Short mmCIF file of C-alpha atoms and ligand atoms in Angstrom, two decimals:
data_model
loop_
_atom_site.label_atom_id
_atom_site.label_comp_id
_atom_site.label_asym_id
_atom_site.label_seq_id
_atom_site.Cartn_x
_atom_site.Cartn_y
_atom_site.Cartn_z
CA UNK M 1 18.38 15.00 -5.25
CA UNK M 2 20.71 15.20 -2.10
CA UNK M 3 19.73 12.01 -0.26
CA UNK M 4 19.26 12.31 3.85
CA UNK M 5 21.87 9.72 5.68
CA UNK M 6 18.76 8.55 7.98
CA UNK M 7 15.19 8.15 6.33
CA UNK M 8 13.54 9.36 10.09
CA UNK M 9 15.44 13.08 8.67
CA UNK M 10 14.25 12.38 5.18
CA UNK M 11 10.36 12.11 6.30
CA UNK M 12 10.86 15.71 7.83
CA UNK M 13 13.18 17.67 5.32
CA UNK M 14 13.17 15.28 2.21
CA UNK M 15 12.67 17.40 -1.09
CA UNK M 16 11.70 20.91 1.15
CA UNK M 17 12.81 23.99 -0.65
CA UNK M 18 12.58 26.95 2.16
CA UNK M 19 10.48 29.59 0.24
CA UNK M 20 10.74 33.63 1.31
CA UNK M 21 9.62 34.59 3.91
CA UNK M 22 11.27 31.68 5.36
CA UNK M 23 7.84 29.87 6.23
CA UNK M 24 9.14 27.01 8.73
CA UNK M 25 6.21 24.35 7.08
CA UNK M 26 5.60 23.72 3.23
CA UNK M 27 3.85 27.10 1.75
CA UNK M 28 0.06 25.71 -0.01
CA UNK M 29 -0.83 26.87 -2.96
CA UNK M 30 -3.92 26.29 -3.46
CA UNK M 31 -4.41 27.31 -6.83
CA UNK M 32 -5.99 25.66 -10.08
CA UNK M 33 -4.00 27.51 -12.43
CA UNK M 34 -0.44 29.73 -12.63
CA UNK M 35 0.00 33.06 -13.70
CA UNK M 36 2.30 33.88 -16.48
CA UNK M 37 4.45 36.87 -17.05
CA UNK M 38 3.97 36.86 -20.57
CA UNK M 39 2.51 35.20 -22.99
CA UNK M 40 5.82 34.20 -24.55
CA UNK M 41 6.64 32.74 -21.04
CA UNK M 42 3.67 30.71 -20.91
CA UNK M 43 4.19 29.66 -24.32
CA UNK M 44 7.93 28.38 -23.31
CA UNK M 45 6.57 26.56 -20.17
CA UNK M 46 3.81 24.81 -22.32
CA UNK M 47 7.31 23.80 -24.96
CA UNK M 48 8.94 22.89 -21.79
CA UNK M 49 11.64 24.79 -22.40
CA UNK M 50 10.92 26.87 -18.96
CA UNK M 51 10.35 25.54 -16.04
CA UNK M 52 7.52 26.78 -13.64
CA UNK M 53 3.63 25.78 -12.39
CA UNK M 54 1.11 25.85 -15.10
CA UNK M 55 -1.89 24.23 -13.68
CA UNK M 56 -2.62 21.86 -10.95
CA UNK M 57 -3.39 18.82 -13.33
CA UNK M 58 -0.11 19.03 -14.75
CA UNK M 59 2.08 20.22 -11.07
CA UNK M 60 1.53 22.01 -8.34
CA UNK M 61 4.51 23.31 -5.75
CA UNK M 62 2.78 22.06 -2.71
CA UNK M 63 2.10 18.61 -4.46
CA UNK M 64 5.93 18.94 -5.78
CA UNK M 65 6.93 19.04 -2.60
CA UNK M 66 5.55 15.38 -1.71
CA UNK M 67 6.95 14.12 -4.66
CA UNK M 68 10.52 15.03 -4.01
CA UNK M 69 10.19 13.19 -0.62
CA UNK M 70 8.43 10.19 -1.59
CA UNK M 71 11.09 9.72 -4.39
CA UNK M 72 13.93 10.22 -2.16
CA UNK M 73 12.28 8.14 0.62
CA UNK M 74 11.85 4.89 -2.07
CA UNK M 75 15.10 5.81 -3.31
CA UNK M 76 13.88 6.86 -6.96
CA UNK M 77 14.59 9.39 -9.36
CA UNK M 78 10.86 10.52 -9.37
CA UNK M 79 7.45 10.50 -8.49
CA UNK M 80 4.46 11.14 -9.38
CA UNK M 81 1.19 11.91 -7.05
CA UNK M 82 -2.24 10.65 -7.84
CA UNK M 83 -5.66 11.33 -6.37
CA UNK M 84 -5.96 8.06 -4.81
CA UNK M 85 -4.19 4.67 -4.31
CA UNK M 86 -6.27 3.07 -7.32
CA UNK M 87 -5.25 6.23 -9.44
CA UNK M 88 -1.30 5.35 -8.39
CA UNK M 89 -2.44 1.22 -9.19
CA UNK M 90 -4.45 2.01 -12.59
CA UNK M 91 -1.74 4.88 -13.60
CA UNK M 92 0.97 2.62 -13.43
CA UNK M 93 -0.09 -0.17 -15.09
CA UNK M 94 -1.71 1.79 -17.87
CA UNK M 95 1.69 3.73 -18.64
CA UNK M 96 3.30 0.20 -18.95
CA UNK M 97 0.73 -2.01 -21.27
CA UNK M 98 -1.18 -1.68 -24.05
CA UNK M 99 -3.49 -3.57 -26.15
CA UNK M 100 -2.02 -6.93 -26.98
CA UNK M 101 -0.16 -7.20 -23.68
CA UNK M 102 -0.24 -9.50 -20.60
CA UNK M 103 0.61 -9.59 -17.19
CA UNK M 104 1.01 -12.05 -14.22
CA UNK M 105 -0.61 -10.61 -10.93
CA UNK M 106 0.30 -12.16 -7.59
CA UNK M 107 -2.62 -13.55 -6.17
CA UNK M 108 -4.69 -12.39 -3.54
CA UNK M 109 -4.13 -8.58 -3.88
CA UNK M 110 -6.32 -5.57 -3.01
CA UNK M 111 -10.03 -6.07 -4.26
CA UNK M 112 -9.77 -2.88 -6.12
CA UNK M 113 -6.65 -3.93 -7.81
CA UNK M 114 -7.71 -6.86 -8.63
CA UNK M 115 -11.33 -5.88 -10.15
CA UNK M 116 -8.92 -3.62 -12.43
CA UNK M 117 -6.65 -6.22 -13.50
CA UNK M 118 -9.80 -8.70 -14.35
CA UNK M 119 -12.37 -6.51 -15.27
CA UNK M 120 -10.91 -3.23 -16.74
CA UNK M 121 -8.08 -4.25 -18.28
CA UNK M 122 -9.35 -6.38 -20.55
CA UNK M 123 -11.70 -3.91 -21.76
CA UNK M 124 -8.61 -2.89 -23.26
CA UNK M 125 -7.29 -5.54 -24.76
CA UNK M 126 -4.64 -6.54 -21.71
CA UNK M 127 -4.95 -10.30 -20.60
CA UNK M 128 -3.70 -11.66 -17.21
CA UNK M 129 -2.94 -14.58 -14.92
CA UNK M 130 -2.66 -14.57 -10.85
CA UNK M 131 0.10 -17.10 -9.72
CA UNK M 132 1.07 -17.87 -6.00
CA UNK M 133 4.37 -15.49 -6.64
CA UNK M 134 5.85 -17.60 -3.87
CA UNK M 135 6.06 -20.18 -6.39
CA UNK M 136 9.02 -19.11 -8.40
CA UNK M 137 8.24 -22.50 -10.87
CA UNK M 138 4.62 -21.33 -11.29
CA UNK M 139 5.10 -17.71 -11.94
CA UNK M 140 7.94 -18.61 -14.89
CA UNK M 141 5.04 -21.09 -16.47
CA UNK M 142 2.88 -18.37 -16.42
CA UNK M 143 4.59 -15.78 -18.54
CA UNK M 144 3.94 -15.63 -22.20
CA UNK M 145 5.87 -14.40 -25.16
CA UNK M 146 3.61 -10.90 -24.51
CA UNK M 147 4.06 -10.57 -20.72
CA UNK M 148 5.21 -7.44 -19.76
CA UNK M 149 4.87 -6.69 -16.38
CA UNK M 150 4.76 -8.58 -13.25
CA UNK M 151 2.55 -7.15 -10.49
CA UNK M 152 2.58 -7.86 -6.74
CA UNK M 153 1.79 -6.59 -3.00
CA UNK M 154 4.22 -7.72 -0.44
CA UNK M 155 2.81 -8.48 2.23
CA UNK M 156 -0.35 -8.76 0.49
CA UNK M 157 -3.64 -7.43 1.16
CA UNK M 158 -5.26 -9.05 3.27
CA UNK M 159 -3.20 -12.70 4.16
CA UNK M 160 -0.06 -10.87 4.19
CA UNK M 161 1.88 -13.43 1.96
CA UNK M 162 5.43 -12.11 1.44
CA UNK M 163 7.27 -12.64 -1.80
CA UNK M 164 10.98 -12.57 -1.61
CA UNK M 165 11.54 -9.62 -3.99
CA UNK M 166 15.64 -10.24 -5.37
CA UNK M 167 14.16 -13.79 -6.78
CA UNK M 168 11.80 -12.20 -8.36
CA UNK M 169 13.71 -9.37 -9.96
CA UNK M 170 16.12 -12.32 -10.96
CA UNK M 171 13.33 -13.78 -13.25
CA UNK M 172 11.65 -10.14 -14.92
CA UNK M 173 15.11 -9.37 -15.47
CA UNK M 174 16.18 -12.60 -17.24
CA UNK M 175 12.58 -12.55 -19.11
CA UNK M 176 12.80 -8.96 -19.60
CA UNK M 177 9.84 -7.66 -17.77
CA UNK M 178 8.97 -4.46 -16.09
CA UNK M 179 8.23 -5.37 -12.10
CA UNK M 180 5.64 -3.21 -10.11
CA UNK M 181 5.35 -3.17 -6.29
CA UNK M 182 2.28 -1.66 -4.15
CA UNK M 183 4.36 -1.17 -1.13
CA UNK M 184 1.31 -0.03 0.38
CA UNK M 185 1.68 -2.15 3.88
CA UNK M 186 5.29 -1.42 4.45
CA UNK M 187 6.14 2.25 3.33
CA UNK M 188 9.70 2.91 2.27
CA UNK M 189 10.54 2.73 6.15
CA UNK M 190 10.02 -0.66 6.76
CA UNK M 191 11.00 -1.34 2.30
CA UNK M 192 12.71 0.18 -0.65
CA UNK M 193 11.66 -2.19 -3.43
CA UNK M 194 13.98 0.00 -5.90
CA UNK M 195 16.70 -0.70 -3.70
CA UNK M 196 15.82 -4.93 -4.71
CA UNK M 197 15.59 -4.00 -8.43
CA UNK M 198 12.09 -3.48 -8.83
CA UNK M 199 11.30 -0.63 -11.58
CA UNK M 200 8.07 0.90 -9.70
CA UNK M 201 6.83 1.36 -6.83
CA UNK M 202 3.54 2.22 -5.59
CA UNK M 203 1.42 3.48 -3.01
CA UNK M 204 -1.87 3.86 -1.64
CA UNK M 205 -0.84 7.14 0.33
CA UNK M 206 -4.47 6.79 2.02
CA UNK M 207 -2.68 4.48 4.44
CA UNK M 208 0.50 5.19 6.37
CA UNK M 209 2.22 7.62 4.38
CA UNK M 210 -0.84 10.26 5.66
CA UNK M 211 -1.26 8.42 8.64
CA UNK M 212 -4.18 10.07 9.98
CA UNK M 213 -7.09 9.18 8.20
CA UNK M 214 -8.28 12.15 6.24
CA UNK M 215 -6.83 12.19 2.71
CA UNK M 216 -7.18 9.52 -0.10
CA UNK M 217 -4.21 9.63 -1.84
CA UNK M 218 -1.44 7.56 -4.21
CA UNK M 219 2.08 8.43 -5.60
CA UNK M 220 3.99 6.12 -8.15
CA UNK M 221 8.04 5.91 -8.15
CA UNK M 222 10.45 4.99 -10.47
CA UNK M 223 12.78 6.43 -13.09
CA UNK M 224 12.70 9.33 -14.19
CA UNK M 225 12.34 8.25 -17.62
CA UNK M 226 9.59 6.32 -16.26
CA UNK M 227 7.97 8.85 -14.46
CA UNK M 228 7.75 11.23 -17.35
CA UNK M 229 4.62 9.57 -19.25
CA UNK M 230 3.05 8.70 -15.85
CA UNK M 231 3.13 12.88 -15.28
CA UNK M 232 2.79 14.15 -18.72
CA UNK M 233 0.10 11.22 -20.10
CA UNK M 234 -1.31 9.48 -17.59
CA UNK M 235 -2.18 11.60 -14.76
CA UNK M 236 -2.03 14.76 -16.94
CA UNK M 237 -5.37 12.63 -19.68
CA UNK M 238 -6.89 10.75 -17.19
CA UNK M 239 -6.77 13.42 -14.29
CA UNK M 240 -6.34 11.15 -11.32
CA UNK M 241 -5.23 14.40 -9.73
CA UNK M 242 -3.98 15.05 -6.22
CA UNK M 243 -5.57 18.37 -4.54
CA UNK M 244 -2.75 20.29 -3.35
CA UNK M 245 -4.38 20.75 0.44
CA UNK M 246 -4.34 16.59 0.50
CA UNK M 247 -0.63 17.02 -0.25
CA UNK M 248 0.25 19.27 1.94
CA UNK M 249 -1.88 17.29 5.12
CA UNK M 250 0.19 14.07 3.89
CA UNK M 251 3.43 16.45 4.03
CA UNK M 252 2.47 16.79 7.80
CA UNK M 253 1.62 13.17 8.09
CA UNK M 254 4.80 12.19 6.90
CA UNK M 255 7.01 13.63 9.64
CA UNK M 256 5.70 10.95 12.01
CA UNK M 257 6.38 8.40 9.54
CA UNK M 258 9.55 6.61 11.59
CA UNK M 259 7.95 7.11 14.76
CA UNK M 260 4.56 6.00 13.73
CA UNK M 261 5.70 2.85 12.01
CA UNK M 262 7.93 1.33 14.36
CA UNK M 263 4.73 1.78 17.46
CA UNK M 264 2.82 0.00 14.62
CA UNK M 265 5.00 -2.57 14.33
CA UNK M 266 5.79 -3.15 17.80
CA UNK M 267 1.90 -3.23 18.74
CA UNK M 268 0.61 -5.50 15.95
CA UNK M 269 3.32 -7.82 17.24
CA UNK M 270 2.42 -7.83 21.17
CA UNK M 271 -1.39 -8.32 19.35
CA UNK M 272 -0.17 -11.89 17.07
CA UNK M 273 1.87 -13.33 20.05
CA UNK M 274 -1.46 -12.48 22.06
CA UNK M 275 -4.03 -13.99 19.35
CA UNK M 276 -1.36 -17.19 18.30
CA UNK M 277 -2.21 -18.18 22.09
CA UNK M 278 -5.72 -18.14 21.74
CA UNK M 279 -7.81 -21.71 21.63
CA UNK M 280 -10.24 -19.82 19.48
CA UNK M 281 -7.85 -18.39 17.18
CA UNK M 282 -7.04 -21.23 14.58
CA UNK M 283 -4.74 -19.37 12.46
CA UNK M 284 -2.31 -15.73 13.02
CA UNK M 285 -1.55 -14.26 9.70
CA UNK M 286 2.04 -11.64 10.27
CA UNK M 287 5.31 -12.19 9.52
CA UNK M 288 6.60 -10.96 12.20
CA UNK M 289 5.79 -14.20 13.72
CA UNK M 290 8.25 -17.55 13.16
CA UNK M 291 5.28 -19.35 12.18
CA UNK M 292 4.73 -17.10 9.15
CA UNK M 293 6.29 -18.87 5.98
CA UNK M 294 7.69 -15.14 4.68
CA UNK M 295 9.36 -14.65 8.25
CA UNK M 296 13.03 -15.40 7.04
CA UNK M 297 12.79 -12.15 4.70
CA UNK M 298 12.75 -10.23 7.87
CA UNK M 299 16.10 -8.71 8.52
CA UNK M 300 16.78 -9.09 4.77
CA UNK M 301 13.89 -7.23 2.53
CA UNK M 302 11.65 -6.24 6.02
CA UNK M 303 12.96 -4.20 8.49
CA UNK M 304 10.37 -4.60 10.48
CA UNK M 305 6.47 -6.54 10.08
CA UNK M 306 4.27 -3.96 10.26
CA UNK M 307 0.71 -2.94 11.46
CA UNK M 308 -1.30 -4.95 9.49
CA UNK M 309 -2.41 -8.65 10.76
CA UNK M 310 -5.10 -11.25 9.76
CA UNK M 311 -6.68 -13.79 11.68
CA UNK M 312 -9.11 -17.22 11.32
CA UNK M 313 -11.05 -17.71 13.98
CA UNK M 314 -12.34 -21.53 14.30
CA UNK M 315 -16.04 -21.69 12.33
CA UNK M 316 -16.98 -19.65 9.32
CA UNK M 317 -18.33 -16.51 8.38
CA UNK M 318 -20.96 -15.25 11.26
CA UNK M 319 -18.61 -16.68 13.90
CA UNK M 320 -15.99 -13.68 11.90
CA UNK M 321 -18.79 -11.37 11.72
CA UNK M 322 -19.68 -12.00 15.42
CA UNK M 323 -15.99 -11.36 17.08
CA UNK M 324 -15.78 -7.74 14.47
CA UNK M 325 -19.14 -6.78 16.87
CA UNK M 326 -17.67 -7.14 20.01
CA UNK M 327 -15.20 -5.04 19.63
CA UNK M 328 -15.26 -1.74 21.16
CA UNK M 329 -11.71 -0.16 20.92
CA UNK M 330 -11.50 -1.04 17.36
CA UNK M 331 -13.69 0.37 14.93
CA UNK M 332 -15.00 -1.63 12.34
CA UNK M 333 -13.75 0.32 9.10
CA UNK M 334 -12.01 -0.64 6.07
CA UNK M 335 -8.52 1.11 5.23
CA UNK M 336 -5.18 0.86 7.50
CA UNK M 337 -2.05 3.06 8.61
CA UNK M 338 -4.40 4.97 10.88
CA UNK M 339 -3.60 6.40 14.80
CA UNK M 340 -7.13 4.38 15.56
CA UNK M 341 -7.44 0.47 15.32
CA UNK M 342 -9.58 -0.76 11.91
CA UNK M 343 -11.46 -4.15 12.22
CA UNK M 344 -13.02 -5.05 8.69
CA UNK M 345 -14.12 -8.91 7.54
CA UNK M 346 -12.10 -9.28 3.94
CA UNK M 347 -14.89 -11.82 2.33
CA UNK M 348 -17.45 -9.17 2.97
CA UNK M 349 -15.54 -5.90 2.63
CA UNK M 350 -12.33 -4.94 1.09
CA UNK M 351 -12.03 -8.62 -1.07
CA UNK M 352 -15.93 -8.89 -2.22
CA UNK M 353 -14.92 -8.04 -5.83
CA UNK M 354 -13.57 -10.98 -5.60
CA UNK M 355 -15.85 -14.28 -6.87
CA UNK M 356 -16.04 -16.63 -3.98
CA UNK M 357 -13.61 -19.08 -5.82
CA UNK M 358 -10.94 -16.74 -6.80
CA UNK M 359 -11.08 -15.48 -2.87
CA UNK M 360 -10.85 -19.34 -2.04
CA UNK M 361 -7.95 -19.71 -4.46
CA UNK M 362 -6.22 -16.52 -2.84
CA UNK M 363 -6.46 -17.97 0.25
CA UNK M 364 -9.19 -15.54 2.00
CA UNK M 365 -11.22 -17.39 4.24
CA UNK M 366 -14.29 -16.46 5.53
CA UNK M 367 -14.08 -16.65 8.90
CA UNK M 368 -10.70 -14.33 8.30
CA UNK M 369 -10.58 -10.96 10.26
CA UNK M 370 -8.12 -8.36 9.25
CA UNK M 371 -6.65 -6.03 11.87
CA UNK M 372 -4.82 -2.48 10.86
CA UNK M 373 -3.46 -2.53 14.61
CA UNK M 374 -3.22 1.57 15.68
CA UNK M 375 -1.47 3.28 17.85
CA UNK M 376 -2.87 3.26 20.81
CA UNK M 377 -1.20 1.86 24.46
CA UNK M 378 -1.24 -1.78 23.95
CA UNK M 379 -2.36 -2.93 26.94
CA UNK M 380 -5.78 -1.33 25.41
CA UNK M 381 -5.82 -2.95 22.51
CA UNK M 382 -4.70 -5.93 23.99
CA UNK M 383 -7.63 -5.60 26.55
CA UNK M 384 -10.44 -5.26 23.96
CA UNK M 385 -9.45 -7.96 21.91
CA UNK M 386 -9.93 -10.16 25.24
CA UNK M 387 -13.12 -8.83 26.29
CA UNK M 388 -14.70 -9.70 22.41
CA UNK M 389 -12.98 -13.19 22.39
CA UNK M 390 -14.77 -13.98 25.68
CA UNK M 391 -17.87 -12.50 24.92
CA UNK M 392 -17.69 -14.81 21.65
CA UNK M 393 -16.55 -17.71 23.75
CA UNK M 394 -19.37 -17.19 25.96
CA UNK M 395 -22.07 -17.23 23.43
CA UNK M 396 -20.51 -20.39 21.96
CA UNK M 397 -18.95 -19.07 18.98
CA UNK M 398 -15.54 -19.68 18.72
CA UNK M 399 -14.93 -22.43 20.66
CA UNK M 400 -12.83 -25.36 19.02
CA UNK M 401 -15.18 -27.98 17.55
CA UNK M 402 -14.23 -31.83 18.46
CA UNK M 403 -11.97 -32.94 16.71
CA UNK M 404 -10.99 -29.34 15.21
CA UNK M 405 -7.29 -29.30 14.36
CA UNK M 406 -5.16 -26.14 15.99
CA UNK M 407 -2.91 -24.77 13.12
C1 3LM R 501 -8.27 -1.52 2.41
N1 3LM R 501 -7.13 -0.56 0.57
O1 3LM R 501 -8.94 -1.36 3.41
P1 3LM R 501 -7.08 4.00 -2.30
N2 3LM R 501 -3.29 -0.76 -2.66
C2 3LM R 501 -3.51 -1.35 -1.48
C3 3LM R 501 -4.63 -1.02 -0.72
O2 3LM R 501 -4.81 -1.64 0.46
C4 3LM R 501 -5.54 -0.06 -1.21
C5 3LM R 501 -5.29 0.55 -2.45
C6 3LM R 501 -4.15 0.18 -3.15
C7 3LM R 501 -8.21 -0.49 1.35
C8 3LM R 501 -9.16 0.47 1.13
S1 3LM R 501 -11.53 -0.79 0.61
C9 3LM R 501 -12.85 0.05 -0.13
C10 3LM R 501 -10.57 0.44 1.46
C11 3LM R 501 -2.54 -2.38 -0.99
C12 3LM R 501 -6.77 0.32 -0.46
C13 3LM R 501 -6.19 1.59 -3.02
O3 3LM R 501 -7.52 4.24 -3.71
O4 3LM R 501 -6.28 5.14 -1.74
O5 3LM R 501 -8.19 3.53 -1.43
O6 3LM R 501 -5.99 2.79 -2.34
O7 3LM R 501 -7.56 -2.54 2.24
#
C-alpha cells in the first residue's frame, strides 16, 4: 500500500480508490449482499480465486475503504473492521488462543475487556493473570510454559498508566509471545505500536478515530497473515460486523483526526496544570504532566498525551459523585474522543465489572473522576471545572481534611 509521507495526508486520502464518476468522498454501498455475473464467477469469488464483494459479513467496499487507512495509518499490512471496540478486543484475542492457553493482561484495563478476559475466556478453557506491566520483573514471573499472548492498554483505561512498549516487545519476543495493544487512547497519531514491535493493534473506533460520537465501532491491525483468520474466521463466524454507513461516517471522522487530536491534547493539558493546582485535587492522573511516572516515554513512544485525564479528589466516593453534578459544560457520559467534554466516575461506571478488590489492586479509586477533555475553547472548560470545584468547596466537600497529605 503506497504509504503517505505525513499521517495528517494519510487520515484524508489513506487507502481511497477514486471510483467513476469521480465522486470527490468515499461512494456507500449500502448493500447486504453482491451481485454476481455468473454463477461460475460467484463460484470463483467464494474459491477465492477472484477477487470482488460477496456479502457485507465477509467485505464491503465502503468498509474496505476504512481498512486500507487504518492499516496504513498503524503502519500494518491489514486490517480488519469490527462492529464495536469489544468485537476488535474479543476478535483478537480469540484468533490468537485456544483452549489450553494463557495470557498475562496488564492491569487495570477497560471493564469490558477485562470482564472478557476473567469471565469469558475461561468459559473456554483460556486462563489469565493481570501484572502491573510496569513491572518488567513481575510480568516475566507471570508467564507460564502456555502463555501466549501478552495484552495491554497504554495509557490505560482509566489511570492512564503507560507501559514502555520496546521493553516489552524485548521480553514476548525472547519468550516467544504474540503482543496485543488497544491503542484506543492514543490513535496511530499520537502511536504506532507496530512501529515498537508489537504484532496487533487494536481499537475501539467508538472513540477518536470517529470522533463525533455517533458510531460504535473497532478495527484490528496486524499482518496480513494475521489478519486473514481475523477476516475469514473470526469476524466472518462470529459476525461482529461493521455496517457499511458506520464506516463510511468514521471515513469522515477521520479527516479531522490530526487536527482533532493535537486540540485534545493541548486542552486536556491546560485542564491537569489547572486541576494539579487545586487544594482539593489530591492526585492528577496524565502523562503529559512531569509528575506522571510514564512522562519520560513522551517524545519517545508518545507524541503527544492526549485527551483523556483522571483525577482524585480528597474524600471518597460521594465527594466524586458530588463534583461529576456540578458540572455543567461537561456532560456526564461514559465513552471519550468526542467534540463535547465526558465526565463519568470509573468505580461506578465504565470499571464496575470490576470486584471492588481487583479495582483496588488496579489502582481505581473511588473518589477517581475521569475526564475525556473535548474540544471546546479552553477557557470554557477551564471555567466550568472552577465553578463545580467551588460549588463543592462551598458545601464542604472537597476540602483537605487535617492532616490530609497533598500528593
Ligand atoms: C469508556 N470504553 O467509556 P466499544 N477499549 C477501550 C475502551 O475504552 C473501550 C473499548 C475498548 C468506554 C466505553 S463503557 C460502557 C463505554 C480502551 C470502551 C470498547 O465496544 O466500541 O465500546 O469499545 O471507557
Amino acid at each position: 500500500m503506497a504509504a503517505f509521507k505525513h499521517q495528517g495526508t494519510c487520515v484524508i486520502h489513506g487507502g481511497h480508490h477514486r471510483a467513476e464518476p469521480g465522486s470527490l468522498a468515499t461512494p456507500l454501498y449500502q448493500s447486504a449482499t453482491f451481485v454476481f455475473p455468473d454463477c461460475e464467477r460467484g463460484g470463483a469469488r467464494f474459491a477465492g480465486e477472484e477477487s470482488g464483494p460477496i456479502y457485507t459479513r465477509l467485505g464491503n467496499p465502503t468498509t474496505d475503504e476504512f481498512e486500507r487507512r487504518m492499516a496504513l495509518l498503524e503502519g500494518a499490512e491489514d486490517a480488519v473492521a469490527f462492529g464495536s471496540g469489544m468485537g476488535a478486543v474479543s476478535g483478537a484475542l480469540l484468533s490468537q488462543l485456544s483452549a489450553g492457553d494463557h495470557l498475562v493482561a496488564a492491569i487495570g484495563l477497560y471493564g469490558c475487556t477485562h470482564a472478557f478476559i476473567t469471565e469469558q475466556l475461561p468459559r473456554f478453557g483460556v486462563e489469565s493473570d493481570s501484572v502491573d506491566f510496569a513491572d518488567l520483573d513481575a510480568l516475566e514471573a507471570a508467564i507460564r510454559p502456555n502463555t501466549k499472548v501478552l495484552y495491554l492498554e497504554t495509557p490505560v483505561n482509566p489511570h492512564l498508566a503507560v507501559y514502555d512498549l520496546d521493553a516489552i516487545v524485548t521480553l514476548a519476543r525472547r519468550k516467544g509471545l504474540v503482543t496485543i495493544v488497544d491503542n484506543t487512547f492514543m490513535t496511530p497519531l499520537l502511536q504506532q505500536p507496530l512501529r515498537h514491535g508489537v504484532d496487533i493493534v487494536l481499537h475501539s473506533a467508538t472513540k477518536y478515530l470517529n470522533g463525533h460520537g455517533d458510531v460504535i465501532a473497532g478495527v484490528v491491525c496486524g499482518s496480513a497473515e494475521q489478519m486473514a483468520p481475523v477476516r475469514m474466521a473470526i469476524r466472518k463466524d462470529f459476525g461482529a460486523v461493521l455496517s457499511p454507513h458506520d464506516a463510511w461516517l468514521i471515513l469522515r471522522g477521520l479527516k479531522t483526526l490530526a487536527l482533532r487530536m493535537e486540540r485534545h491534547s493541548d486542552n486536556a493539558m491546560a485542564v491537569a496544570h489547572f486541576l494539579e493546582a487545586q487544594p482539593q485535587v489530591a492526585r492528577v492522573h496524565y502523562p503529559g504532566l512531569p509528575s506522571h511516572p510514564g512522562h519520560r516515554l513522551l517524545g519517545r513512544q508518545m507524541r503527544a498525551a492526549g485527551g483523556v485525564l483522571a483525577l482524585e479528589l480528597h474524600g471518597g466516593f460521594d465527594t466524586a459523585v458530588r463534583f461529576v453534578n456540578q458540572l455543567r459544560l461537561f456532560s456526564i457520559a461514559v465513552s471519550l474522543g468526542d467534540a463535547e467534554s465526558l465526565v463519568q466516575h470509573p468505580a461506578s461506571m465504565t470499571h464496575s465489572p470490576y470486584t471492588p478488590e481487583d479495582r483496588a489492586a488496579a489502582g481505581i479509586s473511588d473518589s477517581m473522576v475521569r475526564l475525556a477533555v473535548g474540544l471546546e475553547h479552553i477557557e470554557d472548560i477551564l471555567a466550568d471545572l472552577k465553578q463545580a470545584l467551588a460549588a463543592c468547596a462551598e458545601a464542604g466537600e472537597t476540602a483537605p481534611l487535617a492532616g490530609e497529605e497533598q500528593q
